[in-house]
PDB file of C-alpha atoms in Angstrom:
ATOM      1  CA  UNK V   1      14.867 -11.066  -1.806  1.00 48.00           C
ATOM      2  CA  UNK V   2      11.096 -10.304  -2.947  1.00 51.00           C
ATOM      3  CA  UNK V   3       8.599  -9.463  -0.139  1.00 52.00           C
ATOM      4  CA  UNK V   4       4.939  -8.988  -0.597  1.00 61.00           C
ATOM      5  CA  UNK V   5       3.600  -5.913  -0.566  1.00 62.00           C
ATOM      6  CA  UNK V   6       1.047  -6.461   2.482  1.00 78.00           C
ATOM      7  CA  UNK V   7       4.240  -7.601   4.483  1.00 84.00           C
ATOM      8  CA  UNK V   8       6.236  -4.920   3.626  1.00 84.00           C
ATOM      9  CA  UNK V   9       3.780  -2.360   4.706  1.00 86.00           C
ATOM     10  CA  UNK V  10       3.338  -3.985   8.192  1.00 90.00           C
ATOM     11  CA  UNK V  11       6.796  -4.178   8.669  1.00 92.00           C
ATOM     12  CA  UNK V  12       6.684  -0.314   7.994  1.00 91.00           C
ATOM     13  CA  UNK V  13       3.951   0.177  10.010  1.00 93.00           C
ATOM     14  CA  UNK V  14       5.870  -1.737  13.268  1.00 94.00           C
ATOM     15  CA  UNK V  15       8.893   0.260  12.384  1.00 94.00           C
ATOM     16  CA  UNK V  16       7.139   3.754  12.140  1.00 94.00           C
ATOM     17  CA  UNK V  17       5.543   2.330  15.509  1.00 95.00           C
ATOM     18  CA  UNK V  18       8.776   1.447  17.193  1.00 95.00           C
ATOM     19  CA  UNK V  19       9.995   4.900  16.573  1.00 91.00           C
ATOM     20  CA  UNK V  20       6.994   6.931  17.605  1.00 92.00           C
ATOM     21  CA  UNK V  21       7.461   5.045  21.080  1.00 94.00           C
ATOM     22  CA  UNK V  22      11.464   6.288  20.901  1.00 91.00           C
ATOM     23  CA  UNK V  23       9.771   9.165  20.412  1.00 86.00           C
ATOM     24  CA  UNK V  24       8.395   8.927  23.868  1.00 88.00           C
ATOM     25  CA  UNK V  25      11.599   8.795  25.945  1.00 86.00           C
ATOM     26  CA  UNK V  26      11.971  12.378  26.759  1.00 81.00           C
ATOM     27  CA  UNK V  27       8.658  12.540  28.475  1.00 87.00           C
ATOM     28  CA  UNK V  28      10.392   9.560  31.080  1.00 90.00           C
ATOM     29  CA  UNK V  29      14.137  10.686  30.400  1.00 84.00           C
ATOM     30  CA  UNK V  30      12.941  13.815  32.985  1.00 85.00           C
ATOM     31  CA  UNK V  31      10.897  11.931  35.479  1.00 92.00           C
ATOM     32  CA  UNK V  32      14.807  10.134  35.566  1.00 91.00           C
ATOM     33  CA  UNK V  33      16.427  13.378  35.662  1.00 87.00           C
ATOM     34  CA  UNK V  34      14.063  14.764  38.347  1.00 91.00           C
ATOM     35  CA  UNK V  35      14.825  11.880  40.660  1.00 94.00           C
ATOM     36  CA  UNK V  36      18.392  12.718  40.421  1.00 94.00           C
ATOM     37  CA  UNK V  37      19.655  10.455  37.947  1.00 92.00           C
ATOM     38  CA  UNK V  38      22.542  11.071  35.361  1.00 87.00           C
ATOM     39  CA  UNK V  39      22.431  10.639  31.795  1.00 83.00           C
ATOM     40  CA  UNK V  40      24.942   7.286  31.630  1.00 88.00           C
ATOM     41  CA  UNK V  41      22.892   6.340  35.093  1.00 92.00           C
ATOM     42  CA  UNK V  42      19.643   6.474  33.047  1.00 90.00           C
ATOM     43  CA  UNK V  43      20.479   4.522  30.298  1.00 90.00           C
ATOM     44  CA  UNK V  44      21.985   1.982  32.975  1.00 93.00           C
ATOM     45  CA  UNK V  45      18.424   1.706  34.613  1.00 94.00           C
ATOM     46  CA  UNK V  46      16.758   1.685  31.305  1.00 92.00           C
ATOM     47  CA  UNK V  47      18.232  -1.536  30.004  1.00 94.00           C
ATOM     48  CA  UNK V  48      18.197  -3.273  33.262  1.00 95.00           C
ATOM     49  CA  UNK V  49      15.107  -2.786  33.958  1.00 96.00           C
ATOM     50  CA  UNK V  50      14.706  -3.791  30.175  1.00 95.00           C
ATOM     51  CA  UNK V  51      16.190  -6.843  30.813  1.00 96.00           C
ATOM     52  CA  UNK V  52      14.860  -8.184  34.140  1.00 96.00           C
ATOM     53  CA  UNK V  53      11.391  -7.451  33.226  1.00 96.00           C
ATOM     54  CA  UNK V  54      12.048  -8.881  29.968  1.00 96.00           C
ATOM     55  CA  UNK V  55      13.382 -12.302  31.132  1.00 97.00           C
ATOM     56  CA  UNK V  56      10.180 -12.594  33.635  1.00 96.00           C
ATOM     57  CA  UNK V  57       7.825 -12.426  30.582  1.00 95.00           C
ATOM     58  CA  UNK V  58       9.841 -14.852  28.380  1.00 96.00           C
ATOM     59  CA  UNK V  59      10.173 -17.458  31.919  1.00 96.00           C
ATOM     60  CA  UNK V  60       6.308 -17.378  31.390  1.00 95.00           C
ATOM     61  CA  UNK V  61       5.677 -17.394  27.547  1.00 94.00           C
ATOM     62  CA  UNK V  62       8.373 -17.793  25.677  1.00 94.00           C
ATOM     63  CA  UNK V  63      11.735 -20.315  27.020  1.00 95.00           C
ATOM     64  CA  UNK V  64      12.831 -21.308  24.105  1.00 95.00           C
ATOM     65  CA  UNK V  65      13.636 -17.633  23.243  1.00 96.00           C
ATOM     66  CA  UNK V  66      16.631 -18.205  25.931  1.00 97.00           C
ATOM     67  CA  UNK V  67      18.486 -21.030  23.872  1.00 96.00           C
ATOM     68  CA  UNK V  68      21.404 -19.435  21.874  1.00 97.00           C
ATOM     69  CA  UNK V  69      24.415 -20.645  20.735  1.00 96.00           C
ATOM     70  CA  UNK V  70      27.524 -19.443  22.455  1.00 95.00           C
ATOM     71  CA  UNK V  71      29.429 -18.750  18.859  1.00 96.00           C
ATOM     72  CA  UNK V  72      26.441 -16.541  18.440  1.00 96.00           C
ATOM     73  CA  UNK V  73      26.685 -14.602  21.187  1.00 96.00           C
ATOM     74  CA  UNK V  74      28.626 -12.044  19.163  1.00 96.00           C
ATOM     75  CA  UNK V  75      25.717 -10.781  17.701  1.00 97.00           C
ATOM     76  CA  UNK V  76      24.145  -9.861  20.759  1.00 97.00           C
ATOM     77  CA  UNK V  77      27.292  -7.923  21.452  1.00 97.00           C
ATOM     78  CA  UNK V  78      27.386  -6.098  18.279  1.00 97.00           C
ATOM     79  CA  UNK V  79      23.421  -4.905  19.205  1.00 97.00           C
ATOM     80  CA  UNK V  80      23.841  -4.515  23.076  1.00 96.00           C
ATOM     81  CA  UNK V  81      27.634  -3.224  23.660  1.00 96.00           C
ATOM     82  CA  UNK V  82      28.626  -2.035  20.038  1.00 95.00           C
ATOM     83  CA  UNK V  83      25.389  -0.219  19.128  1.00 96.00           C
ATOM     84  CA  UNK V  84      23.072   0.288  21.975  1.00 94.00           C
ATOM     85  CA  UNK V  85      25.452   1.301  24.842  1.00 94.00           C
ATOM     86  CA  UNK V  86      28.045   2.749  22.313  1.00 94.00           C
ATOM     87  CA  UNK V  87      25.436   5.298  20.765  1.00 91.00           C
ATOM     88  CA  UNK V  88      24.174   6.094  24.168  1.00 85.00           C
ATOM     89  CA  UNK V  89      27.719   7.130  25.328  1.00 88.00           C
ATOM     90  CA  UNK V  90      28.395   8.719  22.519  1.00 89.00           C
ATOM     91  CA  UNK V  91      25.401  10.486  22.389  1.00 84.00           C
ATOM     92  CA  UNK V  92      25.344  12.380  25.747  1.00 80.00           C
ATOM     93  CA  UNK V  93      29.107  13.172  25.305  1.00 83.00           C
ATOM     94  CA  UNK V  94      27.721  14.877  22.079  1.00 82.00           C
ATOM     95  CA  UNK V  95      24.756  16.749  24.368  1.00 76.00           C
ATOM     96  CA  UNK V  96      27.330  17.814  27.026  1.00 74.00           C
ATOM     97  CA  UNK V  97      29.908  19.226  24.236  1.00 80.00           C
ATOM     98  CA  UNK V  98      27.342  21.009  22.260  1.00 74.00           C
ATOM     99  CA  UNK V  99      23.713  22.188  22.210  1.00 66.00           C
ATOM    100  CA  UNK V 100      21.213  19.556  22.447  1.00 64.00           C
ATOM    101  CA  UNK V 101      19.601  19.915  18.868  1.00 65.00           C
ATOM    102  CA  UNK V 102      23.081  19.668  17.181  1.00 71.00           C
ATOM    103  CA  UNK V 103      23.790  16.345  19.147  1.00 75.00           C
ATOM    104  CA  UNK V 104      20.141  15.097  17.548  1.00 75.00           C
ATOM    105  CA  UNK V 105      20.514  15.813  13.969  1.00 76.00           C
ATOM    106  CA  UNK V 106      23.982  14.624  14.222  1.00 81.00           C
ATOM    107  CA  UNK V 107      22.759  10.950  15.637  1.00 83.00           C
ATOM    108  CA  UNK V 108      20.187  10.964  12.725  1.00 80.00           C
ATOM    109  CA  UNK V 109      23.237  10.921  10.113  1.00 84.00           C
ATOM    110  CA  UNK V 110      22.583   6.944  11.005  1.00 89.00           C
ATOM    111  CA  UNK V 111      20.806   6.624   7.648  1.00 90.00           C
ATOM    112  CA  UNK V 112      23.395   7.385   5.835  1.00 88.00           C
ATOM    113  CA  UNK V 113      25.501   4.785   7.732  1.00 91.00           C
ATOM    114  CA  UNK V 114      22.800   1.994   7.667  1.00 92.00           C
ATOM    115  CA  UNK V 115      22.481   2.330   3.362  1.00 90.00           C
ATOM    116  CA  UNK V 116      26.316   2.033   3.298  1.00 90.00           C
ATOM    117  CA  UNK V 117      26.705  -0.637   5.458  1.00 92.00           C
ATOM    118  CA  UNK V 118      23.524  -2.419   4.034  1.00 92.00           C
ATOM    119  CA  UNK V 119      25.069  -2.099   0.389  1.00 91.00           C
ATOM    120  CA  UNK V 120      28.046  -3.922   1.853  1.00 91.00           C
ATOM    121  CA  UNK V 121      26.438  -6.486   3.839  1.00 91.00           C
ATOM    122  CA  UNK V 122      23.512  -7.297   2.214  1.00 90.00           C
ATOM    123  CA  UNK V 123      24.165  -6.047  -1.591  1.00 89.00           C
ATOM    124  CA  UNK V 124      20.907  -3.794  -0.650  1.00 89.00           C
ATOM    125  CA  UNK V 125      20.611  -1.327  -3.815  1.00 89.00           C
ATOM    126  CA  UNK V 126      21.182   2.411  -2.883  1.00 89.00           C
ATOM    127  CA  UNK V 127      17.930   4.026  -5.304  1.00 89.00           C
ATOM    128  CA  UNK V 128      17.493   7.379  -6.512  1.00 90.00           C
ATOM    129  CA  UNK V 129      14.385   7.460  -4.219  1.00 88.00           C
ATOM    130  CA  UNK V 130      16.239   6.467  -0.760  1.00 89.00           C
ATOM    131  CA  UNK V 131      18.666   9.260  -1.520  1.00 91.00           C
ATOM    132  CA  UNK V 132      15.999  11.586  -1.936  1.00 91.00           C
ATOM    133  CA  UNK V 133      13.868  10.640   1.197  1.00 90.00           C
ATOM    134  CA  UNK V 134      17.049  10.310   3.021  1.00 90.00           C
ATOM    135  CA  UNK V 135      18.181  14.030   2.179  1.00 92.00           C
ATOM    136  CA  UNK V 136      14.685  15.114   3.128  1.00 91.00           C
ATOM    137  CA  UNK V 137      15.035  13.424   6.349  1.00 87.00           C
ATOM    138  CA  UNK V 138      18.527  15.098   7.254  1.00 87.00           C
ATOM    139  CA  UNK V 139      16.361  18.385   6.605  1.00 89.00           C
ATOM    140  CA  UNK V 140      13.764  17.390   7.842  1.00 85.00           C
ATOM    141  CA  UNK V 141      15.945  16.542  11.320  1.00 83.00           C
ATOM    142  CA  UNK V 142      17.650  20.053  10.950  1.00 82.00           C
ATOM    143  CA  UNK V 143      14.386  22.197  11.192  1.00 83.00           C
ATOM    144  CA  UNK V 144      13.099  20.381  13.624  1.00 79.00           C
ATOM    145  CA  UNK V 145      15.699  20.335  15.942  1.00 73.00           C
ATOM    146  CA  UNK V 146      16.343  24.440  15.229  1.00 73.00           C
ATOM    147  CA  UNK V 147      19.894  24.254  13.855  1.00 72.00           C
ATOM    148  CA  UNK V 148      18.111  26.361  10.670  1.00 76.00           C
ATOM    149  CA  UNK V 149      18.018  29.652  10.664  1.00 74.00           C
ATOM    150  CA  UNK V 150      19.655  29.920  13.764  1.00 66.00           C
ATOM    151  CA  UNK V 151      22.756  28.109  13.159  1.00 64.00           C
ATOM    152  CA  UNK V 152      25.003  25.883  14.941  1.00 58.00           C
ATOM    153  CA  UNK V 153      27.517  28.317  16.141  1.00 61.00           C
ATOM    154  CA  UNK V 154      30.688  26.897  17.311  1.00 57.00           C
ATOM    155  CA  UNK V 155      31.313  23.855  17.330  1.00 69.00           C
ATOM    156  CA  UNK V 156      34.176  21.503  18.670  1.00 78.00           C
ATOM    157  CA  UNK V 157      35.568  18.369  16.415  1.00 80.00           C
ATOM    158  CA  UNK V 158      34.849  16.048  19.400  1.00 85.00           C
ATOM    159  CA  UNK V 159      31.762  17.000  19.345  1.00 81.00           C
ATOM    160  CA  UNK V 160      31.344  16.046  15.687  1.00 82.00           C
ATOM    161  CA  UNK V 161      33.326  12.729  16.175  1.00 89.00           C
ATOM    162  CA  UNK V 162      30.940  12.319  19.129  1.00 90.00           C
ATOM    163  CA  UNK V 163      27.841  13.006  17.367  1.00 85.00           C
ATOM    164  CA  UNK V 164      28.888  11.214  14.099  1.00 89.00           C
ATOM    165  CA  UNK V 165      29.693   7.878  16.478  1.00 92.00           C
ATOM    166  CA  UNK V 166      26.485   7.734  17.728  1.00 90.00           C
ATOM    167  CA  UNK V 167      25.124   7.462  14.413  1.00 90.00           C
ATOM    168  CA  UNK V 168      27.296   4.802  13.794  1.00 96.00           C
ATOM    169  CA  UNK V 169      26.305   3.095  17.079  1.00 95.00           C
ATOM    170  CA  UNK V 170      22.700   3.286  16.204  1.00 93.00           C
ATOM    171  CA  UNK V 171      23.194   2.255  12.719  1.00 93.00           C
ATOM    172  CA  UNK V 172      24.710  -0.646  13.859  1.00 95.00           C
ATOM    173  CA  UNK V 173      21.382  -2.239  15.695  1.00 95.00           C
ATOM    174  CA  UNK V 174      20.021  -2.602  12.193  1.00 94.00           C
ATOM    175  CA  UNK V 175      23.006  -4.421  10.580  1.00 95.00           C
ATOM    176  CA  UNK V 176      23.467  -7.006  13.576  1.00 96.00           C
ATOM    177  CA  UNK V 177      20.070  -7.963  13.892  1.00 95.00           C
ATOM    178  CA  UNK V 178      19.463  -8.488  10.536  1.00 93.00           C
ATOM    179  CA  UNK V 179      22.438 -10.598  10.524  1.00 95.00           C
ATOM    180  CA  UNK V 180      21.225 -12.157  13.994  1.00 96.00           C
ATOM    181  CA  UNK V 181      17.232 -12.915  11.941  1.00 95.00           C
ATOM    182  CA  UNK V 182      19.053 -15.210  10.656  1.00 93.00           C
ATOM    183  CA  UNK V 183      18.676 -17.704  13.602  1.00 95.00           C
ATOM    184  CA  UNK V 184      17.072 -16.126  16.019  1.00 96.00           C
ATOM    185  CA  UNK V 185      13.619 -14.491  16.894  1.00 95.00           C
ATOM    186  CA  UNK V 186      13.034 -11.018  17.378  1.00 95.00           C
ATOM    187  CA  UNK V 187      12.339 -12.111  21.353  1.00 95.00           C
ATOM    188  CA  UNK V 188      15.737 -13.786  21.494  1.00 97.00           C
ATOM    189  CA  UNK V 189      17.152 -10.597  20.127  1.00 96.00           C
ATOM    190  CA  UNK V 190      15.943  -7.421  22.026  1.00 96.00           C
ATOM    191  CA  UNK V 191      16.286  -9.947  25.360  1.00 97.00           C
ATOM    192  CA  UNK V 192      19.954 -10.302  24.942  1.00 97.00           C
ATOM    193  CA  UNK V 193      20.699  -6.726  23.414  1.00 97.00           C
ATOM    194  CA  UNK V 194      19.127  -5.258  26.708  1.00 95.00           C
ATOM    195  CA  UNK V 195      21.158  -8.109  28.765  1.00 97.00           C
ATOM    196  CA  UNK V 196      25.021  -6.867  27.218  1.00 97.00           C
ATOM    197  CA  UNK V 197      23.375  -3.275  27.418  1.00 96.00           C
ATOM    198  CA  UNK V 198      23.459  -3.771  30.902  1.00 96.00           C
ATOM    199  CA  UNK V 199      26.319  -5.394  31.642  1.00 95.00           C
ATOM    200  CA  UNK V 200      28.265  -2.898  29.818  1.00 94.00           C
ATOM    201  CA  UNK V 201      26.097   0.260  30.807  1.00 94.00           C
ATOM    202  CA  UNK V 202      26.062  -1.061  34.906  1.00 94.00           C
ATOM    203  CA  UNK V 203      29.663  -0.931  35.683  1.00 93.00           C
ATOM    204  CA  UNK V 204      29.916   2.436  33.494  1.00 90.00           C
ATOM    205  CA  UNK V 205      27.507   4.274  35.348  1.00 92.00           C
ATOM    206  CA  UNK V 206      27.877   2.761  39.077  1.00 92.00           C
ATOM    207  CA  UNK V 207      24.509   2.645  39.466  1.00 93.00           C
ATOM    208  CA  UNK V 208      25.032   1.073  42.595  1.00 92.00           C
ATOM    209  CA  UNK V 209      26.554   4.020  44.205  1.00 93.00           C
ATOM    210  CA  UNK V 210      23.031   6.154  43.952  1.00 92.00           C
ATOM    211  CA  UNK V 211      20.949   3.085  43.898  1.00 92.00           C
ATOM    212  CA  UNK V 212      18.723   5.061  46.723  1.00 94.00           C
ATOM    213  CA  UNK V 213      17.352   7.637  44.659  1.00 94.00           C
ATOM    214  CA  UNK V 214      15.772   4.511  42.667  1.00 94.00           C
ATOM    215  CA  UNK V 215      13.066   4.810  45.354  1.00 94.00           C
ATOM    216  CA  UNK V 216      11.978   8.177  44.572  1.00 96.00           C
ATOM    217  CA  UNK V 217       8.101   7.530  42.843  1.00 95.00           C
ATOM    218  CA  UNK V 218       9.520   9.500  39.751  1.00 96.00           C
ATOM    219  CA  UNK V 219      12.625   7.320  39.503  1.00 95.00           C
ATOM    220  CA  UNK V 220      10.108   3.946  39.866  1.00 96.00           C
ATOM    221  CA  UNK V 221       7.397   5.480  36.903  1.00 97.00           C
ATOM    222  CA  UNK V 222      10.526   6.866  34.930  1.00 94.00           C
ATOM    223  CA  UNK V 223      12.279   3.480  34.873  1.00 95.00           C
ATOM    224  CA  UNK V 224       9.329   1.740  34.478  1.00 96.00           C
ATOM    225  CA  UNK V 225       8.072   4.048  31.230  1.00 95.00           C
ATOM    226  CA  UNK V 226      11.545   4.053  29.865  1.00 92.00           C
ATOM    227  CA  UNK V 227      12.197   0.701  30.329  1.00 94.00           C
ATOM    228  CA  UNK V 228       8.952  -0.984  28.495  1.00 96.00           C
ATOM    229  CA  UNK V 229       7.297   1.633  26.443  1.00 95.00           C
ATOM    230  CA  UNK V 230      10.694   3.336  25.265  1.00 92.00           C
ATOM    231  CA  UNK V 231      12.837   0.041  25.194  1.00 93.00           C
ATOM    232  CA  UNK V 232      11.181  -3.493  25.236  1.00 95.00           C
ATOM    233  CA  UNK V 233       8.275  -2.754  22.883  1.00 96.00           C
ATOM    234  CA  UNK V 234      10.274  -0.232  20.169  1.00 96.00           C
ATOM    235  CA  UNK V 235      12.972  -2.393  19.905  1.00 95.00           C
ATOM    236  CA  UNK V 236      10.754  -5.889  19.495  1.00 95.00           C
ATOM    237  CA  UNK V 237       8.496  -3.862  17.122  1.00 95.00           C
ATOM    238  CA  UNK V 238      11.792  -2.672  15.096  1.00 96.00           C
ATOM    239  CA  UNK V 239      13.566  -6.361  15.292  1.00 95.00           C
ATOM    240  CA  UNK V 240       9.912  -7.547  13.830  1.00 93.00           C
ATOM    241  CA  UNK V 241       9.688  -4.828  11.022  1.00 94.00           C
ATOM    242  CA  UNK V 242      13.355  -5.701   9.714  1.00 93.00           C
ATOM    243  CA  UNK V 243      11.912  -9.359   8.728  1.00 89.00           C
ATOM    244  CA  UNK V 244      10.309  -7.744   5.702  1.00 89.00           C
ATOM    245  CA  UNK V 245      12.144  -4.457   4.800  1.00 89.00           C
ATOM    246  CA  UNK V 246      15.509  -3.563   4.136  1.00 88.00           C
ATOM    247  CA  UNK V 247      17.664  -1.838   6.679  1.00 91.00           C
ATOM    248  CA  UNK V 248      18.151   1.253   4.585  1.00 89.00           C
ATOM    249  CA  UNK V 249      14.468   1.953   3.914  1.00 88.00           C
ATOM    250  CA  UNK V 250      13.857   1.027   8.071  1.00 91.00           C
ATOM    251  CA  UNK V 251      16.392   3.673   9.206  1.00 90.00           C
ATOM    252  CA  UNK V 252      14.840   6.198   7.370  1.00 89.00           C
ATOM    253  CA  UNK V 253      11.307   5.710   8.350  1.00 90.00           C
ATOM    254  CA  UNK V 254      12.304   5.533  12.277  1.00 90.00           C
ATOM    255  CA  UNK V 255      13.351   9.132  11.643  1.00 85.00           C
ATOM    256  CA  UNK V 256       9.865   9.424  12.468  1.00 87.00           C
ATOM    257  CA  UNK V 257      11.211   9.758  16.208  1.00 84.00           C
ATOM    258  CA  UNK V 258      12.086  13.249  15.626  1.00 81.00           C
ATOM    259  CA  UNK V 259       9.060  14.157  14.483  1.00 82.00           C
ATOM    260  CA  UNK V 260       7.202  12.446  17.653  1.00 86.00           C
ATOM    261  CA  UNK V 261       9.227  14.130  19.921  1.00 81.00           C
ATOM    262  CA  UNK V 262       8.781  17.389  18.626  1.00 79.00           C
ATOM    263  CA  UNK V 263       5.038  16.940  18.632  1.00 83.00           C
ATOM    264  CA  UNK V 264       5.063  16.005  22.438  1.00 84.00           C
ATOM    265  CA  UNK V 265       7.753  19.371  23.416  1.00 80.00           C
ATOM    266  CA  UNK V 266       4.686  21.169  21.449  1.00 80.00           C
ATOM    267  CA  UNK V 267       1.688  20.142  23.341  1.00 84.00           C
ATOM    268  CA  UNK V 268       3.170  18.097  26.815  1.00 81.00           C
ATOM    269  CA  UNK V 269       5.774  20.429  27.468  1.00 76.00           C
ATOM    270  CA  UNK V 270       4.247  23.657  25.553  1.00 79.00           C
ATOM    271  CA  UNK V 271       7.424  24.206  23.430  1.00 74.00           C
ATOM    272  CA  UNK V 272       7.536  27.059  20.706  1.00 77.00           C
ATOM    273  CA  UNK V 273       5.698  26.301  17.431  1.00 78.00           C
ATOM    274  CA  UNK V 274       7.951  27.665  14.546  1.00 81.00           C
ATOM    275  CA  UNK V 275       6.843  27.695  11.067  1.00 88.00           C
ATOM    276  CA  UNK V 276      10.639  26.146  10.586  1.00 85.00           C
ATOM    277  CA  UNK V 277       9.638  23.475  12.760  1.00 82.00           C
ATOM    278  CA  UNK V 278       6.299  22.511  11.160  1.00 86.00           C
ATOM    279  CA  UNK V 279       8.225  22.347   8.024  1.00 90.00           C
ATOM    280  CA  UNK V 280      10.976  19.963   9.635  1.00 86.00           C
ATOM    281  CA  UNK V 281       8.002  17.485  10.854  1.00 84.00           C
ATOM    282  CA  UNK V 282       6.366  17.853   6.978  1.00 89.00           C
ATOM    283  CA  UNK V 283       9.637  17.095   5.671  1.00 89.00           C
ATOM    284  CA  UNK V 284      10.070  13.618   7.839  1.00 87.00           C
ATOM    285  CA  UNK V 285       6.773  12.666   7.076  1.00 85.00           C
ATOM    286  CA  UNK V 286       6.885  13.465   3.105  1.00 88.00           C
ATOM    287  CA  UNK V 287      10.206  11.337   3.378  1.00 88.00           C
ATOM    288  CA  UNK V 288       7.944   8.452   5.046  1.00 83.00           C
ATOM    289  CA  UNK V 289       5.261   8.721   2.458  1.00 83.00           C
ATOM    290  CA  UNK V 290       7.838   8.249  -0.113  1.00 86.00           C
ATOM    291  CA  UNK V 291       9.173   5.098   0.879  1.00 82.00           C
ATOM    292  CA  UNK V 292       6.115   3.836   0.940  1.00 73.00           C
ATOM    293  CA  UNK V 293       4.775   4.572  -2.637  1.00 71.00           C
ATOM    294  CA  UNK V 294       5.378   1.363  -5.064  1.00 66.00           C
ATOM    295  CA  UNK V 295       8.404   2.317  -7.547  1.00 58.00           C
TER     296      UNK V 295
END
């Protein structure tokens, strides 16, 4: 399938959006933390309050977005239970098994998972010049996240199986809801992914059982950052870009998340400037700028 060009560089630029707000969810992930959240609590109160606010704003604007088929609903699993909560738990069973830049750079091996997939699923052609922007990424993700020169010094297989599974799980997203496009709008898509998120993620966390420290300020501006600017609008600007580009070239250019979050550490959160890192968040966005030159 042929796109225009002008549509394929919007759907780049909501992508490259979408991850620059991911970008964002550290800055809200310790406001959580503060309050006396947990990690599995957090991403609990992140889709909930995904999905309540979510369903509001839809009652208002949008009901049709509610009609789905029940045969279908086994999309929204695959993007709420098999790829949003799965990568979550993965993830922070990465972070609490090895240092927190190692668990990063291994959830950005998703790339690599999205072209295979794609190439299976959608016969998407793996290029000469998505190899090359994807190995720049991986680098790019490395230097960033310190692993080079320092090293990664020990680390445990279940941490790698960890970290590699949460790549999977966010790889995932892409290949169900370009499956779920099909039918459905991108509103009828990130609504139900943060509904299963929830489902899943509530019981998982018992939320319930510290649902008082969800009236601490910091837990109310935390869930309400995390839950809109970090969840509803990323993942409705991501669903959007995947109309006009393929999932390989998307999972590359939301790499860009990295590179956000490394530029707020630097100047929110005053984090050490390293000519390694500079070069990390040069390499990302050379990798960014080649996707987006015509062959």
């Amino acid at each position: 399938r042929k796109w225009s060009l002008p549509m394929q560089k919007k759907a780049y630029l909501s992508i490259i959006s979408a991850a620059a707000l991911w970008g964002c969810i550290g800055v809200f992930l310790r406001l959580l933390t503060a309050a006396g959240l947990d990690s599995m609590e957090s991403v609990a109160v992140r889709s909930t309050v995904a999905a309540i606010l979510y369903f509001f704003w839809l009652l208002f604007t949008d009901r049709a977005a509610f009609r789905v088929r029940l045969q279908d609903l086994w999309y929204f699993v695959g993007t709420g239970i098999f790829s949003v909560l799965f990568f979550n738990w993965c993830y922070f069973n990465a972070i609490s098994l090895s240092a927190l830049s190692v668990a990063a750079v291994l959830l950005y091996t998703s790339p690599v998972f999205v072209m295979l997939l794609s190439a299976l699923c959608f016969q998407e052609p793996i290029t000469p010049r998505k190899i090359g922007a994807l190995l720049l990424t991986f680098c790019g993700c490395v230097l960033v996240a310190g692993l080079f020169p320092a090293g990664v010094g020990s680390i445990s297989a279940a941490a790698v199986l960890f970290g590699l599974g949460s790549g999977f799980g966010y790889a995932l997203y892409s290949i169900f809801s370009k499956l779920a496009l099909k039918r459905y709008s991108p509103s009828t898509i990130t609504f139900y992914t943060f509904l299963f998120s929830a489902l899943g993620s509530l019981p998982l966390s018992r939320l319930w059982e510290d649902a008082s420290l969800l009236l601490d300020p910091r837990a109310i501006l935390g869930g309400l950052g995390i839950g809109v600017l970090c969840c509803i609008l990323p993942y409705l600007l991501y669903t959007e870009g995947l109309r006009w580009a393929e999932p390989g070239k998307a999972a590359i250019l939301a790499t860009v998340e990295p590179f956000v979050a490394a530029l707020i550490g630097i100047f929110a959160f005053h984090e050490a400037v390293t000519p390694y890192k500079l070069l990390g968040m040069a390499a990302i966005f050379g990798a960014i700028l080649i996707l987006n030159r015509r062959p």
